[in-house]
Coordinates of C-alpha atoms and ligand atoms in Angstrom, one line a residue:
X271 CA 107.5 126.5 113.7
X272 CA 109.7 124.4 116.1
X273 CA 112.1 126.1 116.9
X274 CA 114.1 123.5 118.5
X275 CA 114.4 121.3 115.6
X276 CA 115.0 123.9 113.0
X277 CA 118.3 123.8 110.7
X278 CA 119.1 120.4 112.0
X279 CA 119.5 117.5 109.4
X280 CA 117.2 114.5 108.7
X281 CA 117.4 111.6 106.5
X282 CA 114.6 109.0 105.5
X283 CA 115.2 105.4 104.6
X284 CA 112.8 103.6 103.3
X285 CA 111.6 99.8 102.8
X286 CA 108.9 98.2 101.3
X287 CA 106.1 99.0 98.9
X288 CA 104.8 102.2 97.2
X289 CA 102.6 103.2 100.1
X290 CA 106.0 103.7 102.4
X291 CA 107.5 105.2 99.6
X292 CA 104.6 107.8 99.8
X293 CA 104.6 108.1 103.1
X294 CA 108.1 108.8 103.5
X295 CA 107.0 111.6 101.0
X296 CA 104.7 113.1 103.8
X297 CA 107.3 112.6 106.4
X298 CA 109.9 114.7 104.5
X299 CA 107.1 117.0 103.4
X300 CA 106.4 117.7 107.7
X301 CA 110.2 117.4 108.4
X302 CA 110.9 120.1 106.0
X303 CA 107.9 122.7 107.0
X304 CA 109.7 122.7 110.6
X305 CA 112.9 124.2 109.3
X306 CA 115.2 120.7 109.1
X307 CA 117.5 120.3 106.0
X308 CA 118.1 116.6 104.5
X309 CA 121.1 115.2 105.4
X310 CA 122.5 111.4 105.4
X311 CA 122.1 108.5 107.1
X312 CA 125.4 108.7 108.8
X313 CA 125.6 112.1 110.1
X314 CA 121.9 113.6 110.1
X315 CA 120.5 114.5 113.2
X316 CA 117.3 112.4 112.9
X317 CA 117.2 109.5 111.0
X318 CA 113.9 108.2 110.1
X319 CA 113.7 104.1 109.1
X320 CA 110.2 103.8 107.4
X321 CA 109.8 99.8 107.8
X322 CA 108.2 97.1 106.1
X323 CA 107.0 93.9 107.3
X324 CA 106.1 91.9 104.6
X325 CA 108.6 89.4 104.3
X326 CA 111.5 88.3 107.5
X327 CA 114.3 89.8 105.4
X328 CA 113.2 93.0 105.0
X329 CA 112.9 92.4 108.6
X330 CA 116.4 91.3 109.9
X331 CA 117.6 94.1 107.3
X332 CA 116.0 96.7 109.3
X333 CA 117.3 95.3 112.9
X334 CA 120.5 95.4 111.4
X335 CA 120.7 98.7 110.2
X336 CA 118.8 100.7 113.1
X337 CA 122.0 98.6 116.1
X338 CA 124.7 99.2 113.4
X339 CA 123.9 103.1 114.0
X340 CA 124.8 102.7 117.3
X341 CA 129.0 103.1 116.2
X342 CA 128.5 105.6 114.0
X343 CA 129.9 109.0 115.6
X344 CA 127.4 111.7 117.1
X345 CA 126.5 114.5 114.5
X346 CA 127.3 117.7 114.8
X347 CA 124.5 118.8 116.6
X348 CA 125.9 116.2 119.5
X349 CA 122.7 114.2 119.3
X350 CA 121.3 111.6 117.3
X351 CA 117.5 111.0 117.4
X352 CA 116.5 107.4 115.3
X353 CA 112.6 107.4 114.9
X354 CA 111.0 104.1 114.0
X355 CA 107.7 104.1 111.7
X356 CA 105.7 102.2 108.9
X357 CA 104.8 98.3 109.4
X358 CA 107.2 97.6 112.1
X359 CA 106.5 100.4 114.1
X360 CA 102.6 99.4 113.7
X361 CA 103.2 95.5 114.0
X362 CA 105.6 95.6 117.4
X363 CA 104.8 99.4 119.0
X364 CA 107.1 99.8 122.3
X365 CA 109.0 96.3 122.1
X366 CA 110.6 97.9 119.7
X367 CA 112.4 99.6 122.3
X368 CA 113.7 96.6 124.3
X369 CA 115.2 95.2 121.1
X370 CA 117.0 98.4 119.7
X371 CA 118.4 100.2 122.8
X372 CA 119.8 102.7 120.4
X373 CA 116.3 104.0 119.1
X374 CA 114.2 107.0 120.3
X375 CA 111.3 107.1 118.8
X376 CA 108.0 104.5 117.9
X377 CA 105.3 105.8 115.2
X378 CA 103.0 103.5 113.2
X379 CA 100.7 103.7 109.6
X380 CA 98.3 105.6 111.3
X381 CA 100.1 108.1 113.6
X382 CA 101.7 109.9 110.8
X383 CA 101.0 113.2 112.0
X384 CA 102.5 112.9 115.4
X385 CA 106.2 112.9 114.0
X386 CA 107.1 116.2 114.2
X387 CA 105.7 116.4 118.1
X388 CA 107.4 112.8 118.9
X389 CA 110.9 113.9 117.7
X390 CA 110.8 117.1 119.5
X391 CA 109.8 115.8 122.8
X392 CA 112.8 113.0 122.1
X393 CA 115.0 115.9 121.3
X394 CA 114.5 117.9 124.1
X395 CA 113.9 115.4 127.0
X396 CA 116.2 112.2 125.9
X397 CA 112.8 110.4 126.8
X398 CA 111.8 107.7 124.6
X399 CA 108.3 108.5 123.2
X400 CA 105.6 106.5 120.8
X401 CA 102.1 107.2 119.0
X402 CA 100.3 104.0 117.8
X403 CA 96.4 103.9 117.2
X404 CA 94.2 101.4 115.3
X405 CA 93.3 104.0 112.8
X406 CA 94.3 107.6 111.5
X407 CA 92.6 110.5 113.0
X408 CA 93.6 112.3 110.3
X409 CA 94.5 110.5 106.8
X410 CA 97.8 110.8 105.8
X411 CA 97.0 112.8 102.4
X412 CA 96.1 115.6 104.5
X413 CA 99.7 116.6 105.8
X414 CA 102.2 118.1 104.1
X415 CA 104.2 116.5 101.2
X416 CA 108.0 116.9 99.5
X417 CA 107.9 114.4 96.6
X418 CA 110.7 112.5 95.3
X419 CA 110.7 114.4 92.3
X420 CA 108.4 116.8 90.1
X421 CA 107.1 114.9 87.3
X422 CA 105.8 111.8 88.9
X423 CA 103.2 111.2 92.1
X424 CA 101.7 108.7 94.1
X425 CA 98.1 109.1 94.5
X426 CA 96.8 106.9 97.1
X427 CA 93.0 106.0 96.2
X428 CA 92.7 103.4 99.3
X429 CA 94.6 102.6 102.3
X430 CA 94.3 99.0 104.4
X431 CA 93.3 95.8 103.0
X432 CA 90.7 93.6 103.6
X433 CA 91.1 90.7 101.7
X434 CA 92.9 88.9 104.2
X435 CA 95.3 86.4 102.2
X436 CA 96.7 83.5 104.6
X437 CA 100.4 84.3 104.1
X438 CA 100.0 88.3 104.3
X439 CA 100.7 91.3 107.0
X440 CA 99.4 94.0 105.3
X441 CA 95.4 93.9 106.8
X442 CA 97.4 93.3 110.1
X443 CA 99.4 97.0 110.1
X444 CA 97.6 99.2 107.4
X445 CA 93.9 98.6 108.6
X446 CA 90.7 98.1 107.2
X447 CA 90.2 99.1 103.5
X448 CA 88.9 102.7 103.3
X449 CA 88.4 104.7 100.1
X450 CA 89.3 108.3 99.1
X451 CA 86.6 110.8 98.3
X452 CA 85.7 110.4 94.1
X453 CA 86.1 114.4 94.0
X454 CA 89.4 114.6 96.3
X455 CA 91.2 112.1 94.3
X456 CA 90.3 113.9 91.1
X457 CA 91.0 117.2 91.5
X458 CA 94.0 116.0 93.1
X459 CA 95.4 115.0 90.1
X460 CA 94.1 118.0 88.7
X461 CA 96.4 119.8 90.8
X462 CA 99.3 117.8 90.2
X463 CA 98.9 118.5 86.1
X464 CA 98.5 122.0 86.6
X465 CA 101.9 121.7 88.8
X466 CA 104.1 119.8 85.4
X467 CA 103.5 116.2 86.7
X468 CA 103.5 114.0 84.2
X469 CA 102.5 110.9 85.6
X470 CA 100.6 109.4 88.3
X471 CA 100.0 106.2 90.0
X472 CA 97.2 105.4 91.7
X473 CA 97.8 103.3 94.4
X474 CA 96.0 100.6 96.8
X475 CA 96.5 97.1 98.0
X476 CA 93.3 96.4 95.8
X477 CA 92.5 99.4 93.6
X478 CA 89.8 97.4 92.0
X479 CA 87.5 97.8 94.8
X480 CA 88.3 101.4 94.9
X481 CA 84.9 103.0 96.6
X482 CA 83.0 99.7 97.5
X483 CA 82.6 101.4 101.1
X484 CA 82.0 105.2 100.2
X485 CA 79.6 104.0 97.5
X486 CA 78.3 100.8 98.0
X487 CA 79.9 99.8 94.2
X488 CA 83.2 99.7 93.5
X489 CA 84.1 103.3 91.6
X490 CA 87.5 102.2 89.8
X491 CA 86.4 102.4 86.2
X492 CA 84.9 105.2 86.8
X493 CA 88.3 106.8 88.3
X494 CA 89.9 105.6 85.2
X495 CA 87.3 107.1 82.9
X496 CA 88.1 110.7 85.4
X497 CA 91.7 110.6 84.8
X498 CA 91.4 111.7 80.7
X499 CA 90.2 115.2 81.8
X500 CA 92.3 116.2 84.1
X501 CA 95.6 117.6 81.9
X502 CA 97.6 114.7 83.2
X503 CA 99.7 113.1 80.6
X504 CA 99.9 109.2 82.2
X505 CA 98.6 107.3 84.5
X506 CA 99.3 103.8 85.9
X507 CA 98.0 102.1 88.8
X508 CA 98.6 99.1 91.1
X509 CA 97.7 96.9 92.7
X510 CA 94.7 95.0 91.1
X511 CA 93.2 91.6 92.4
X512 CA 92.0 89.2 90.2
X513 CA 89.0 88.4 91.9
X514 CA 87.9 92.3 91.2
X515 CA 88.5 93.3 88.2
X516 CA 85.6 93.6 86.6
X517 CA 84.6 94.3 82.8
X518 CA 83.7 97.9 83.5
X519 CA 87.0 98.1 84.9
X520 CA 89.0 96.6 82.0
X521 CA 87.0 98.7 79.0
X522 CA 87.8 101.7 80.9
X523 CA 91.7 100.6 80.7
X524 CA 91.3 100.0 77.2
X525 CA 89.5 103.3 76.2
X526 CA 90.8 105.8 78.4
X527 CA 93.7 107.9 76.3
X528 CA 95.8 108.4 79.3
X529 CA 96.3 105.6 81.2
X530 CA 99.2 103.4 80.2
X531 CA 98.7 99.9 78.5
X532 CA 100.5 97.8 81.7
X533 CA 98.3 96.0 83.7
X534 CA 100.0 94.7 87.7
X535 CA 97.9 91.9 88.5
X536 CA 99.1 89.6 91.2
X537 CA 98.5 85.9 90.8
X538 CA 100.7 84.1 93.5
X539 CA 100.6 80.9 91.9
X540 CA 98.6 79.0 89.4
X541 CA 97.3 75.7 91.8
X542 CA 93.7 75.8 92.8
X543 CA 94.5 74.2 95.6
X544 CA 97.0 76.6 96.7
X545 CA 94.7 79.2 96.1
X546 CA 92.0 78.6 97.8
X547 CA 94.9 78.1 101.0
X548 CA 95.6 81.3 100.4
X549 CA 92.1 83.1 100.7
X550 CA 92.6 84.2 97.2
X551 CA 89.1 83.5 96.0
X552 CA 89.7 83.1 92.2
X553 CA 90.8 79.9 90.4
X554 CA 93.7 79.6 88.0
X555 CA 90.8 79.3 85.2
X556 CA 89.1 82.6 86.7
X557 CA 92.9 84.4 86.5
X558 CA 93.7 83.5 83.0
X559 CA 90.1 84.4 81.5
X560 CA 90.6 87.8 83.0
X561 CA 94.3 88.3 81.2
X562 CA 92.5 86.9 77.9
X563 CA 90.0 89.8 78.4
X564 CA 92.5 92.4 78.8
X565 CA 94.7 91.5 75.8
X566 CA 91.7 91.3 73.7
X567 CA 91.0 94.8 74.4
X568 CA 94.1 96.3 75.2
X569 CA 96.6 93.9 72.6
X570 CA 99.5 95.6 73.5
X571 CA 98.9 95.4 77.2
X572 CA 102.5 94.5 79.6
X573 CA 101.2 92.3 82.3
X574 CA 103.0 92.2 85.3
X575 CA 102.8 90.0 88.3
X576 CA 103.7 88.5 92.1
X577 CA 104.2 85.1 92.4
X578 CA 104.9 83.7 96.3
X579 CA 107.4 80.2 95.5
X580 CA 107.2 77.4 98.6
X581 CA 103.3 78.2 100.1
X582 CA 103.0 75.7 102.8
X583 CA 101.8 72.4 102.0
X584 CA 103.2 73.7 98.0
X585 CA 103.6 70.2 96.2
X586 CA 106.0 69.5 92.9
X587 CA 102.6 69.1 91.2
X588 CA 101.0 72.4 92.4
X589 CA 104.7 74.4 92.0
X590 CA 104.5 72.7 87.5
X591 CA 101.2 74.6 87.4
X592 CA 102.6 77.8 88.7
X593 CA 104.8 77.4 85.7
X594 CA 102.0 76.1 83.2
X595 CA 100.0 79.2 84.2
X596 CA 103.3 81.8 83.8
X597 CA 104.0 80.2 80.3
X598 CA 100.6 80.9 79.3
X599 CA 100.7 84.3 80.5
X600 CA 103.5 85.6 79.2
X601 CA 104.4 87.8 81.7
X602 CA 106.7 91.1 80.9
X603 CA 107.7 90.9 84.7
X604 CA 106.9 89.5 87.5
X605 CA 108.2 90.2 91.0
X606 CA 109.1 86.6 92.5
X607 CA 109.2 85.8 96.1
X608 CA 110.2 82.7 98.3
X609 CA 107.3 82.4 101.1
X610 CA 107.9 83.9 104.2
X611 CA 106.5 82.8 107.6
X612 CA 104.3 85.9 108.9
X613 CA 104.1 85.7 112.7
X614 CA 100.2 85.9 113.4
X615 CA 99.0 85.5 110.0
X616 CA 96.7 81.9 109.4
X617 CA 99.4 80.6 107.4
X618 CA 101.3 80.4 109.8
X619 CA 100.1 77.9 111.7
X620 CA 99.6 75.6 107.9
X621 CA 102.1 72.6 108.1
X622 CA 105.3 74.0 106.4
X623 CA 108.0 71.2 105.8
X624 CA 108.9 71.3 102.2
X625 CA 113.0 71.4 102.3
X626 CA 114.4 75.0 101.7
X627 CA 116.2 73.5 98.8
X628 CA 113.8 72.4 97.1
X629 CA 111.7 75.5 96.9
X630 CA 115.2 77.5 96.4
X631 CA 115.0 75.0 93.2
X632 CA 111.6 75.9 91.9
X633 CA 112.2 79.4 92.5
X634 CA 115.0 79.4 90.2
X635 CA 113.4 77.8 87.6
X636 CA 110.6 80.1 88.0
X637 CA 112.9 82.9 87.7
X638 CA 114.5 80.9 84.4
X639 CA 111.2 81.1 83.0
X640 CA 109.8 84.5 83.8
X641 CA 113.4 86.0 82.0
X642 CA 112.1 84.2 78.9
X643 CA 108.9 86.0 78.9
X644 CA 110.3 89.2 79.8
X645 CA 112.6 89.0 77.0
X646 CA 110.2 88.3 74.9
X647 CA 107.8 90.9 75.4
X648 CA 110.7 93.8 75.4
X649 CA 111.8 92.0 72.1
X650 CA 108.6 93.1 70.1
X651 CA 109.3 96.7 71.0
X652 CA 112.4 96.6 68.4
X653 CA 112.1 99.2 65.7
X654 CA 109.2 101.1 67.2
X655 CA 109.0 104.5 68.4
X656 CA 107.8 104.9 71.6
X657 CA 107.0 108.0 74.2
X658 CA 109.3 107.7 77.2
X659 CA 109.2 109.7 80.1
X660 CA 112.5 110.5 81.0
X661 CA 113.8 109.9 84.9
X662 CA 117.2 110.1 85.3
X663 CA 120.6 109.0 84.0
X664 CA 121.8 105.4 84.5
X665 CA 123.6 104.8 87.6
X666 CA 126.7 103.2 86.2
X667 CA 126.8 105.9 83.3
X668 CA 126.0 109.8 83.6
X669 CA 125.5 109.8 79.7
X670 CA 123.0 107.7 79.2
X671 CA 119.5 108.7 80.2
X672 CA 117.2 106.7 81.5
X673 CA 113.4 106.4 81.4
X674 CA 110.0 104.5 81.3
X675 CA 108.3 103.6 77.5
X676 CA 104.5 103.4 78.3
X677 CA 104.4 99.1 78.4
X678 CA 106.6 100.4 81.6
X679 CA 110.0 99.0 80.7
X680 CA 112.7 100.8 81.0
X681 CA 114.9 102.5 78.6
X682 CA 118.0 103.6 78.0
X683 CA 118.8 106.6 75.3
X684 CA 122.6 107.6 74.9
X685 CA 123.1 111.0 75.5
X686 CA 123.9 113.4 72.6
X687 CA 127.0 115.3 72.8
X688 CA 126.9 118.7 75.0
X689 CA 123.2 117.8 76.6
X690 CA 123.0 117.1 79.9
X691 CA 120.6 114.7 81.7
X692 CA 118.6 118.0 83.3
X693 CA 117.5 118.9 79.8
X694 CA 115.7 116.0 78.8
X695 CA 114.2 114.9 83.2
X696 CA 111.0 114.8 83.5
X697 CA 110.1 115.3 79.7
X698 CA 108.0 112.9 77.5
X699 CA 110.1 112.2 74.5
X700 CA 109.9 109.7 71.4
X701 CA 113.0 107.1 71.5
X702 CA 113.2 104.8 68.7
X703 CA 114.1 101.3 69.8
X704 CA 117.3 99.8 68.8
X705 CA 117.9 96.4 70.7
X706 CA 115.8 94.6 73.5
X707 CA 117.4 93.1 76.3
X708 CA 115.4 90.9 79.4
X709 CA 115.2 94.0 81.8
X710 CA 116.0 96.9 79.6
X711 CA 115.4 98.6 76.0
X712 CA 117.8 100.7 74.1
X713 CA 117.4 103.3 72.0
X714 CA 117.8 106.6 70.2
X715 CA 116.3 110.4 70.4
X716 CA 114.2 110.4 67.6
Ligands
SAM261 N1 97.9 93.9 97.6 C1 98.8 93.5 96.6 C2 98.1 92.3 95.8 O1 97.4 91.5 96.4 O2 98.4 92.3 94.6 C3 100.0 92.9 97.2 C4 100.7 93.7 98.2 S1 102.0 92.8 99.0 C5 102.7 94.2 99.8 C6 103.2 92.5 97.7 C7 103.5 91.1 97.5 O3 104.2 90.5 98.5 C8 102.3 90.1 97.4 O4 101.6 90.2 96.2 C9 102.9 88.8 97.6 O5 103.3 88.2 96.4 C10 104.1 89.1 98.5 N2 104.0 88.7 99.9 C11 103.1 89.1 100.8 N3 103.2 88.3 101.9 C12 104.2 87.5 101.7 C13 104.8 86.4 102.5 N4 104.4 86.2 103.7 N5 105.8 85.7 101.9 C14 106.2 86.0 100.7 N6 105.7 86.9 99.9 C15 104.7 87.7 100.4
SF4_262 FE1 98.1 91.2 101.3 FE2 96.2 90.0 99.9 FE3 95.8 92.5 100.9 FE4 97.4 92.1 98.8 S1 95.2 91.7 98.8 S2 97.8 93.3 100.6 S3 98.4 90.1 99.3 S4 96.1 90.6 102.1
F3S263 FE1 105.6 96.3 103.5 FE2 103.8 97.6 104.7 FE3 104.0 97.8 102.1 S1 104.4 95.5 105.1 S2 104.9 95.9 101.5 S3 105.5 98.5 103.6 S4 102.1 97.9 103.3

């Protein structure tokens, strides 16, 4: 053990999707094994930002945060040690260093492992050091891990994309797709039952190809099919493309007893034309004929979805069959998102001149639209009794616990008198539902 770093305080803030989230995991997880305690972003000793480079807010967000550190008092230790990693840190490497004179250290997605050795030499020398590479030497799910809690995990499957969609980052800073080993993932969750965790997500920018290079086939419904013997209670997964899910794929979904009857499958919007600008290789015909499939197996399925609102070159017409396509699908959520210029991405260079207000327009009537739906689909859970997994209290309220029915909304249970919130975490228990609202259920202990 580093002796150096040991009993001083860290704190790790995180953007972006479920794969930072999980490797934020693994940094606390190294961060912990040499002897540092978690502190909080204004006083800890090393602050870690885990970045995302998805979209130009998350971007500016992320500048802003990392130069406003810089009048902030020294902790107590006398010295402060910011570390850069994630999408950022992959996407710019040392430039980061002329544009934040405040930070110390540069680590990307695939120089995980090198924290602990980068923050020590920083520490010691006051030298600003970095680790970038092309690809991991040693996959992330190797190191050490501190989840965020003990009854749910991540369980990356694959890591990098290759579907290379016009507007995206992702193949950019997280690689080519590789797969996990069948047997590794598996007795992974294996593991993770026999520990008390109830739930698992398995994640991937495309989890539908899951395998396609270890196996020459994709392996996903096969996964699925693996997931009923392995003591775990629930599993969900995410993200699925369109043009992958297969049949195989879907009757797994709707025969396997454990995994949960919500289904994330990103459209990005519902014009042909638009689609095929993208690189998305499926049709708004293609999409919708997959949805049918699942809902004819899986009835009660929640579908959930992205859409991406002002594509360059977007037209009033193409933007009213983004809407035709969400009305037909009658989606439970859907995470909206107003396009956002990628630096180095093909789209990029596409002819972008539709006004801002205009696609601020259709954005909000998109979001008009998608409430309706998600009403809707929380509104047929009234008077049913459902299994929640409880995962916290509400943030405004200490008494009311909150948790996750298995469509995945969320619901909120009022606490009975003289039970606490740490009687009920991380249990599975049956709520019957009182009243539906757009983003939340209500309900009773049953
Ligand atoms: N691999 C996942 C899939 O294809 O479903 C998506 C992962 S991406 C991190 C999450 C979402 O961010 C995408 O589905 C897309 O809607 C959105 N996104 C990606 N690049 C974007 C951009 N340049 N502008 C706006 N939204 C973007
Ligand atoms: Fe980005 Fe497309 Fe890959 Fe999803 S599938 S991460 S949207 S390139
Ligand atoms: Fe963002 Fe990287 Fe995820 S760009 S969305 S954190 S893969």
């Amino acid at each position: 053990m580093n002796r150096s770093l040991q009993g001083l305080t860290y704190f790790v803030r995180t953007f972006g999707c479920q794969m930072n989230s999980h490797d934020s995991e693994r940094v606390v997880g190294m961060l912990e094994n040499l002897g540092m305690i978690m502190g909080d972003q204004e006083t800890a000793d090393i602050v870690v930002f885990m970045t995302c480079a998805v979209r130009e807010a998350a971007d500016t967000r992320l500048f802003g945060q990392v130069a406003s550190m810089k009048n902030l008092p020294a902790p107590m230790g006398g010295k402060r040690i910011i570390a850069l990693g994630g999408c950022i840190g992959q996407r710019d490497g040392d430039y980061l260093f002329d544009k934040l004179d405040n930070l110390n250290v540069v680590f990307g997605t695939h120089t995980i492992e090198d924290l602990p050795s980068l923050i020590e030499e920083a520490y010691e020398t006051d030298k600003k050091v970095s680790s970038l590479a092309d690809r991991a030497a040693t996959p992330s799910t190797d190191l050490p891990i501190k989840r965020e809690n003990n009854f749910h995990a991540w369980v990356p499957i694959t890591m990098g994309c290759d579907n290379y969609c016009t507007y995206c980052i992702v193949p950019y800073v997280r690689g080519h797709e590789y797969s996990r080993e069948f047997n590794q993932v598996v007795a992974e969750v294996e593991l993770l039952a026999s520990q008390g965790v109830k739930e698992v997500t398995l994640l991937g920018q495309n989890v539908n190809s899951y395998g396609r290079d270890l196996y020459g086939k994709p392996k996903f419904a096969e996964l699925l099919r693996a997931m009923d013997d392995t003591g775990i209670k629930r599993v969900r997964f995410t993200s699925s493309h369109p043009k992958d899910l297969s049949d195989e794929t879907i009757k797994a979904f709707a025969e396997s007893k454990t995994v949960m009857p919500h289904l994330h499958l990103a459209v990005q919007s519902g014009s042909d034309r638009i689609l095929k600008a993208m690189n998305r290789k499926y049709s708004a015909a293609h999409y919708l004929e997959r949805i049918g499939k699942v809902r004819e197996l899986v009835p009660q399925v929640a579908l959930s979805t992205d859409i991406i609102v002002g594509f360059p070159g977007e037209t009033e017409e193409d933007f009213q069959q983004t809407l035709d396509l969400a009305k037909k699908a009658n989606f439970a959520q859907a995470f909206t998102f107003i396009y956002s210029k990628r630096a180095g991405t093909p789209a990029a260079k596409m002819i972008d001149d539709t006004p801002r207000e205009v696609i601020q327009e259709r954005f909000d009537g998109l979001v008009e639209l998608i409430q309706t739906s998600a009403y809707a689909n929380n509104k047929i859970e009234e008077g049913k009794t459902l299994d929640v997994l409880i995962e916290g209290s509400s943030k405004r309220d200490d008494t009311i616990l909150t948790g996750r029915s298995p469509r995945n909304s969320t619901v909120h249970i009022k606490l009975a008198e003289g039970r606490s919130v740490e009687d009920y975490i991380g249990k599975i228990v049956q709520v019957k539902i009182e009243l539906a609202k757009t983003w939340y259920l209500k309900g009773n202990l049953v």
